[in-house]
Coordinates of C-alpha atoms in Angstrom, one line a residue:
M1 CA 7.1 -27.1 21.5
R2 CA 6.2 -24.7 24.1
A3 CA 4.8 -21.2 23.2
L4 CA 6.0 -17.9 24.7
R5 CA 3.9 -16.9 27.9
I6 CA 2.1 -13.7 27.1
D7 CA -0.6 -12.7 29.6
V8 CA -3.1 -10.2 28.5
P9 CA -6.9 -9.7 29.2
P10 CA -9.2 -11.5 26.9
G11 CA -10.3 -10.2 23.7
E12 CA -9.4 -9.5 20.2
R13 CA -9.0 -5.5 21.1
A14 CA -6.6 -6.2 23.9
A15 CA -4.7 -8.8 22.1
R16 CA -4.1 -6.1 19.4
V17 CA -3.1 -3.3 22.0
A18 CA -0.6 -6.0 23.2
W19 CA 0.7 -6.7 19.6
A20 CA 1.3 -2.8 19.1
R21 CA 3.4 -2.9 22.1
L22 CA 5.4 -6.0 21.4
V23 CA 6.3 -5.4 17.8
E24 CA 7.1 -2.6 15.2
P25 CA 4.6 -1.6 12.8
R26 CA 4.7 -3.6 9.5
D27 CA 6.1 -6.6 11.2
K28 CA 5.6 -9.2 8.4
Q29 CA 5.7 -12.3 10.6
A30 CA 3.3 -11.0 13.3
L31 CA 1.0 -9.8 10.7
E32 CA 1.0 -13.1 8.8
L33 CA 0.3 -15.0 12.4
I34 CA -2.6 -12.5 13.1
E35 CA -4.1 -12.9 9.7
R36 CA -4.0 -16.8 10.0
L37 CA -5.1 -17.2 13.6
G38 CA -6.7 -13.7 15.0
A39 CA -4.9 -11.4 17.2
E40 CA -5.8 -13.2 20.5
E41 CA -4.7 -16.7 19.2
A42 CA -1.7 -15.4 17.7
L43 CA -0.2 -14.2 21.0
Q44 CA -0.5 -17.9 22.3
A45 CA 1.2 -19.3 19.3
V46 CA 4.5 -17.2 19.6
Q47 CA 7.5 -19.6 19.8
P48 CA 10.4 -18.5 21.9
E49 CA 12.9 -20.1 19.6
D50 CA 11.8 -18.4 16.2
R51 CA 12.6 -14.8 15.1
L52 CA 9.3 -13.3 16.0
G53 CA 9.4 -14.7 19.6
Q54 CA 13.0 -13.4 19.9
R55 CA 11.9 -9.9 18.9
V56 CA 8.7 -10.2 21.1
A57 CA 10.7 -11.5 24.3
P58 CA 12.5 -8.1 25.3
R59 CA 9.4 -6.2 25.3
L60 CA 7.3 -8.5 27.6
E61 CA 8.6 -6.7 30.7
T62 CA 7.1 -3.4 29.3
L63 CA 3.7 -5.0 28.3
D64 CA 0.8 -3.7 30.3
V65 CA -2.4 -3.5 28.3
A66 CA -4.4 -2.1 31.0
R67 CA -2.0 0.8 31.5
D68 CA -2.2 1.6 27.7
V69 CA -5.9 1.7 27.9
E70 CA -5.9 3.9 30.9
I71 CA -3.5 6.4 29.3
A72 CA -5.8 6.4 26.4
R73 CA -8.8 7.1 28.5
T74 CA -7.1 9.8 30.7
L75 CA -6.3 11.6 27.4
G76 CA -9.6 11.4 26.0
A77 CA -8.5 9.0 23.2
R78 CA -9.9 5.9 22.1
I79 CA -8.4 2.6 20.8
V80 CA -9.9 1.7 17.4
V81 CA -9.5 -1.8 15.7
P82 CA -10.2 -3.3 12.4
G83 CA -14.0 -3.8 12.5
D84 CA -14.8 -0.8 14.5
D85 CA -16.9 2.0 12.6
E86 CA -14.1 4.4 13.0
W87 CA -11.6 2.2 11.3
P88 CA -10.7 3.8 7.9
A89 CA -11.9 2.0 4.8
G90 CA -8.6 3.0 3.0
F91 CA -6.8 0.7 5.2
A92 CA -8.4 -2.4 3.7
S93 CA -6.1 -2.3 0.6
L94 CA -2.8 -2.3 2.7
V95 CA -0.7 -5.5 2.9
D96 CA 0.7 -4.3 6.2
P97 CA -2.3 -2.7 8.0
P98 CA -1.9 -1.0 11.6
L99 CA -2.7 -3.5 14.4
C100 CA -4.8 -0.7 16.1
L101 CA -5.0 3.0 16.2
W102 CA -5.0 5.3 19.2
V103 CA -7.3 8.2 18.2
R104 CA -7.7 11.6 19.7
G105 CA -10.0 14.3 18.8
P106 CA -13.9 15.0 18.3
L107 CA -14.0 14.2 14.7
E108 CA -14.9 10.7 13.6
L109 CA -11.9 9.2 11.8
A110 CA -13.4 6.9 9.1
S111 CA -16.2 9.4 8.0
E112 CA -13.6 12.3 7.8
C113 CA -11.2 10.1 5.5
E114 CA -14.2 9.1 3.0
R115 CA -13.6 12.3 1.1
S116 CA -10.2 13.6 2.0
V117 CA -6.8 14.7 0.4
S118 CA -3.3 14.1 1.9
V119 CA -1.3 17.2 1.6
V120 CA 2.4 16.7 2.4
G121 CA 5.9 18.1 1.7
A122 CA 9.3 19.3 3.1
R123 CA 10.0 20.4 6.7
A124 CA 12.4 23.0 5.5
A125 CA 9.7 24.6 3.3
T126 CA 9.9 28.0 1.6
Q127 CA 7.5 30.8 2.1
Y128 CA 6.1 29.9 -1.3
G129 CA 5.4 26.3 -0.4
L130 CA 4.0 27.4 3.1
R131 CA 1.6 29.7 1.7
Q132 CA 0.6 27.4 -1.2
A133 CA 0.1 24.5 1.3
A134 CA -2.3 26.6 3.5
E135 CA -4.2 28.0 0.4
I136 CA -4.6 24.4 -1.2
A137 CA -5.8 23.2 2.1
A138 CA -8.3 26.0 2.6
G139 CA -9.6 25.5 -1.0
L140 CA -10.1 21.9 -0.5
V141 CA -12.1 22.6 2.7
D142 CA -14.2 24.7 0.7
R143 CA -14.8 21.9 -1.7
R144 CA -15.8 19.6 1.4
F145 CA -12.5 17.6 1.5
A146 CA -10.9 16.7 4.7
V147 CA -7.2 17.5 4.9
V148 CA -5.0 14.8 6.0
S149 CA -1.1 15.4 6.9
G150 CA 1.6 14.4 9.5
A151 CA 1.6 17.5 11.6
A152 CA 5.4 17.9 11.0
Y153 CA 7.2 21.3 10.6
G154 CA 6.9 23.0 7.3
I155 CA 4.3 21.8 4.5
D156 CA 2.4 19.5 7.0
G157 CA 1.7 22.1 9.5
A158 CA 0.8 24.8 7.0
A159 CA -1.9 22.3 5.6
H160 CA -3.3 21.5 8.9
R161 CA -3.5 25.2 9.8
G162 CA -4.9 26.2 6.3
A163 CA -7.9 23.8 7.0
L164 CA -8.4 25.0 10.5
V165 CA -8.5 28.6 9.5
A166 CA -11.0 27.9 7.0
E167 CA -13.1 26.0 9.6
G168 CA -12.8 22.7 7.8
S169 CA -11.7 19.2 9.1
T170 CA -8.1 18.0 9.1
V171 CA -6.6 14.6 10.3
A172 CA -3.0 14.0 11.7
F173 CA -1.3 10.7 11.6
T174 CA 1.9 10.9 13.9
A175 CA 4.9 8.6 14.5
G176 CA 4.9 8.8 18.1
G177 CA 2.8 7.8 21.1
I178 CA -0.5 9.7 21.5
D179 CA 0.7 10.9 24.6
R180 CA 4.0 12.3 23.0
P181 CA 3.0 15.0 20.4
Y182 CA 5.8 15.7 17.9
P183 CA 7.4 18.1 17.2
R184 CA 7.1 20.1 20.5
G185 CA 7.3 23.0 18.6
H186 CA 3.7 22.3 17.3
D187 CA 2.2 22.1 20.8
D188 CA -0.4 24.9 19.7
L189 CA -1.3 23.2 16.5
F190 CA -1.7 19.9 18.5
T191 CA -4.0 21.6 20.8
R192 CA -6.2 22.7 18.1
L193 CA -6.2 19.5 16.3
W194 CA -7.3 17.7 19.6
R195 CA -10.1 20.4 20.1
D196 CA -11.2 20.7 16.4
G197 CA -9.8 17.8 14.3
V198 CA -8.4 14.5 14.9
V199 CA -4.9 13.0 15.6
A200 CA -4.2 9.3 15.2
T201 CA -1.2 7.0 15.6
E202 CA -0.3 3.1 15.3
V203 CA 2.3 3.1 18.2
P204 CA 1.4 2.6 21.7
P205 CA 1.8 5.4 24.3
G206 CA 5.3 6.5 25.4
S207 CA 6.6 5.5 21.9
A208 CA 9.3 7.9 20.5
P209 CA 8.9 9.0 16.9
T210 CA 11.9 7.5 15.0
A211 CA 12.9 7.5 11.4
V212 CA 11.6 4.1 10.7
R213 CA 8.2 4.7 12.4
F214 CA 8.0 8.1 10.3
I215 CA 8.3 5.8 7.0
S216 CA 5.7 3.5 8.5
R217 CA 3.4 6.3 9.3
N218 CA 3.7 7.5 5.6
R219 CA 1.6 4.5 4.3
L220 CA -1.1 5.6 6.6
I221 CA -1.3 9.0 5.2
A222 CA -1.0 7.7 1.6
T223 CA -3.8 5.2 1.8
V224 CA -6.4 6.7 4.2
S225 CA -7.2 9.5 1.6
Q226 CA -8.4 9.4 -1.9
G227 CA -5.2 11.2 -3.1
T228 CA -2.0 12.7 -2.2
V229 CA -0.5 16.2 -3.1
V230 CA 3.0 17.1 -2.7
V231 CA 3.6 20.7 -2.4
E232 CA 7.3 20.8 -1.9
A233 CA 9.9 17.9 -1.5
G234 CA 13.7 17.6 -2.0
L235 CA 14.9 14.6 -3.6
R236 CA 15.5 12.7 -0.6
S237 CA 12.3 14.0 0.9
G238 CA 9.9 11.3 2.9
S239 CA 7.3 13.0 1.1
L240 CA 8.4 11.2 -2.1
N241 CA 7.7 7.9 -0.3
T242 CA 4.2 8.7 0.5
A243 CA 3.6 9.8 -3.0
R244 CA 4.9 6.7 -4.4
T245 CA 3.1 4.7 -1.8
A246 CA 0.0 6.5 -2.7
S247 CA 0.7 5.6 -6.4
G248 CA 1.2 2.1 -5.7
Y249 CA -2.1 1.6 -3.9
H250 CA -3.9 3.3 -7.0
R251 CA -4.5 6.7 -5.3
S252 CA -4.2 9.7 -7.3
V253 CA -1.0 11.8 -6.8
G254 CA -0.4 15.5 -7.6
A255 CA 2.7 17.7 -7.5
L256 CA 2.9 21.4 -7.3
P257 CA 5.7 22.9 -9.5
G258 CA 8.2 25.4 -8.2
S259 CA 11.3 27.2 -9.2
V260 CA 13.8 24.9 -11.1
E261 CA 16.5 26.7 -8.9
S262 CA 14.8 25.5 -5.6
P263 CA 16.0 22.2 -4.2
V264 CA 12.7 21.8 -2.2
S265 CA 10.9 21.6 -5.4
A266 CA 13.3 19.2 -7.0
G267 CA 11.5 16.1 -5.9
C268 CA 8.0 17.6 -7.2
H269 CA 9.6 18.0 -10.6
Q270 CA 11.0 14.4 -10.6
L271 CA 7.6 13.0 -9.7
I272 CA 6.0 14.9 -12.5
R273 CA 8.9 14.1 -14.8
D274 CA 8.7 10.3 -14.1
G275 CA 4.9 10.4 -14.6
A276 CA 4.2 9.4 -11.0
A277 CA 2.4 12.8 -10.2
M278 CA 0.0 15.0 -12.2
L279 CA 0.9 18.8 -12.1
V280 CA -1.5 20.8 -10.1
T281 CA -1.5 24.4 -9.1
D282 CA -4.4 25.1 -7.0
A283 CA -7.0 23.4 -4.9
A284 CA -9.6 23.2 -8.0
E285 CA -7.1 21.3 -9.9
V286 CA -6.6 19.0 -6.8
A287 CA -10.2 18.5 -6.5
E288 CA -10.5 17.4 -10.2
L289 CA -7.5 14.9 -9.8
V290 CA -8.9 13.4 -6.7
G291 CA -12.8 13.9 -6.7
P292 CA -15.4 12.0 -8.5
L293 CA -16.0 12.6 -12.2
G294 CA -17.4 16.1 -12.7
E295 CA -15.6 17.9 -10.3
L296 CA -13.7 19.8 -13.1
A297 CA -11.2 22.6 -12.5
P298 CA -12.0 26.0 -14.4
V299 CA -10.2 26.2 -17.6
K300 CA -7.3 28.7 -17.4
R301 CA -7.1 31.2 -20.2
G302 CA -4.6 33.7 -21.0
V303 CA -5.7 37.4 -21.5
V304 CA -8.5 37.6 -24.4
R305 CA -7.2 40.2 -26.9
A306 CA -9.0 41.9 -29.6
G307 CA -9.7 39.5 -32.8
D308 CA -8.7 36.4 -30.8
E309 CA -12.0 34.7 -32.0
H310 CA -11.6 35.2 -35.7
E311 CA -9.8 33.1 -38.0
D312 CA -6.0 33.3 -39.0
A313 CA -6.6 35.2 -42.1
H314 CA -8.8 37.7 -40.4
R315 CA -6.2 38.3 -37.7
A316 CA -3.6 38.8 -40.2
V317 CA -5.4 41.7 -41.7
H318 CA -6.1 43.1 -38.5
A319 CA -2.7 43.0 -37.6
A320 CA -1.8 44.8 -40.7
L321 CA -4.0 47.6 -40.2
P322 CA -2.6 50.9 -39.0
V323 CA -3.7 52.6 -35.8
R324 CA -3.1 56.3 -36.6
K325 CA -3.6 56.7 -40.4
A326 CA -5.6 54.8 -43.0
V327 CA -4.4 52.6 -45.8
A328 CA -5.9 51.2 -49.0
V329 CA -6.8 47.8 -49.6
E330 CA -4.0 47.1 -52.2
D331 CA -1.4 48.4 -49.5
L332 CA -3.1 45.9 -47.0
A333 CA -3.0 43.0 -49.4
R334 CA 0.8 43.5 -49.9
R335 CA 1.3 43.8 -45.9
C336 CA -0.3 40.5 -45.0
G337 CA 0.2 38.5 -48.4
Q338 CA -3.4 38.1 -49.3
S339 CA -5.3 39.1 -52.4
P340 CA -7.3 42.2 -52.4
D341 CA -10.6 40.2 -52.5
E342 CA -9.5 38.4 -49.5
V343 CA -8.7 41.5 -47.7
I344 CA -11.9 43.2 -48.5
A345 CA -13.7 40.0 -47.1
A346 CA -11.8 40.2 -43.9
L347 CA -12.3 43.8 -43.5
G348 CA -16.0 43.5 -43.7
V349 CA -16.0 40.8 -40.9
L350 CA -13.6 43.0 -38.9
E351 CA -15.7 46.2 -39.1
L352 CA -18.9 44.2 -38.2
S353 CA -16.9 43.2 -35.1
G354 CA -15.8 46.7 -34.2
L355 CA -12.2 46.1 -35.0
A356 CA -11.6 47.9 -38.2
R357 CA -13.1 51.3 -39.5
R358 CA -13.5 52.7 -43.0
I359 CA -12.4 56.2 -43.6
P360 CA -14.0 57.7 -46.8
G361 CA -11.4 58.7 -49.2
E362 CA -8.5 57.4 -47.2
G363 CA -8.9 53.7 -46.6
W364 CA -9.0 51.2 -43.6
S365 CA -7.5 51.6 -40.0
K366 CA -7.9 49.9 -36.8
A367 CA -11.1 50.9 -34.9
T368 CA -10.6 53.0 -31.8
G369 CA -10.0 50.8 -29.0
S370 CA -9.2 47.6 -30.8
R371 CA -5.4 47.8 -30.4
R372 CA -3.7 44.9 -28.5
R373 CA -4.2 45.3 -24.6

């Protein structure tokens, strides 16, 4: 049987650039053929009669590897393939890894992703969500994490900007070609990412960001980092796909709670309820969830009140003490349901702690300044 004629420059890199032009991301047949034969030989094994050949044939007329390489060079981008130093280690676990990446920006992709967190969420985010995304991103940067996201409106953009404002590293994976930054309303953000961060995509130049490509892009965001945090997400948000993909590849997943009345927090709440995500409220808790053992978040405590350190019986006596007048031990015993001896013992401890005072001839009262604050 005669194979389909596909003319490309020699070499594995050129072959992978060709494959990225000829098939969509995650094409199972193409990936299996490449895994078995290598990208270069796989091109020569495509049969025009089989399904893969039928999918490839219509795109042969637009195949021009030299042009795609030149576009990358003109933009100051580079083409990264498996085996390159810049290929992210996280992709090794993917069953459907990208064929190659177009990468633009001064940061080295693989090294930035070695210690990173993906921060994702709703495009139609609330001010609460935007603020939290930026603060979490800035806090992660302070803890030496790079922030990964998708450069979309809403939470993605806020996360990138929070990292950039904090003068940290941020990585954007897009669903369109490296020459087609999307959304257009983020032109200023892409300018900063190209200057101070890094932008990567698995689709060739000129490719439009379609719904299917967004879903494919999500698996890269989910696996390139050590964990994913969903800040806000509706019940049908693509961010839930990212979170569940991350969980499926044994990455840590966190979700920020919001108002139960907010539809853009409903997805976060569902992830937590399903046990698919850990509830997190700030960057310290995200770092504890995602980072190595020992990166513990500070324990959050309520307001410390007078007497909190004492045992229950002593606190009961303290609560029964009046503020403005003194009472006898017998009266205190009746108030708190303890014996006079138990009350006397408790009063001794409370007096030493500065929480009770004895007024000769009158009895006991709370010490000045010991009332509940």
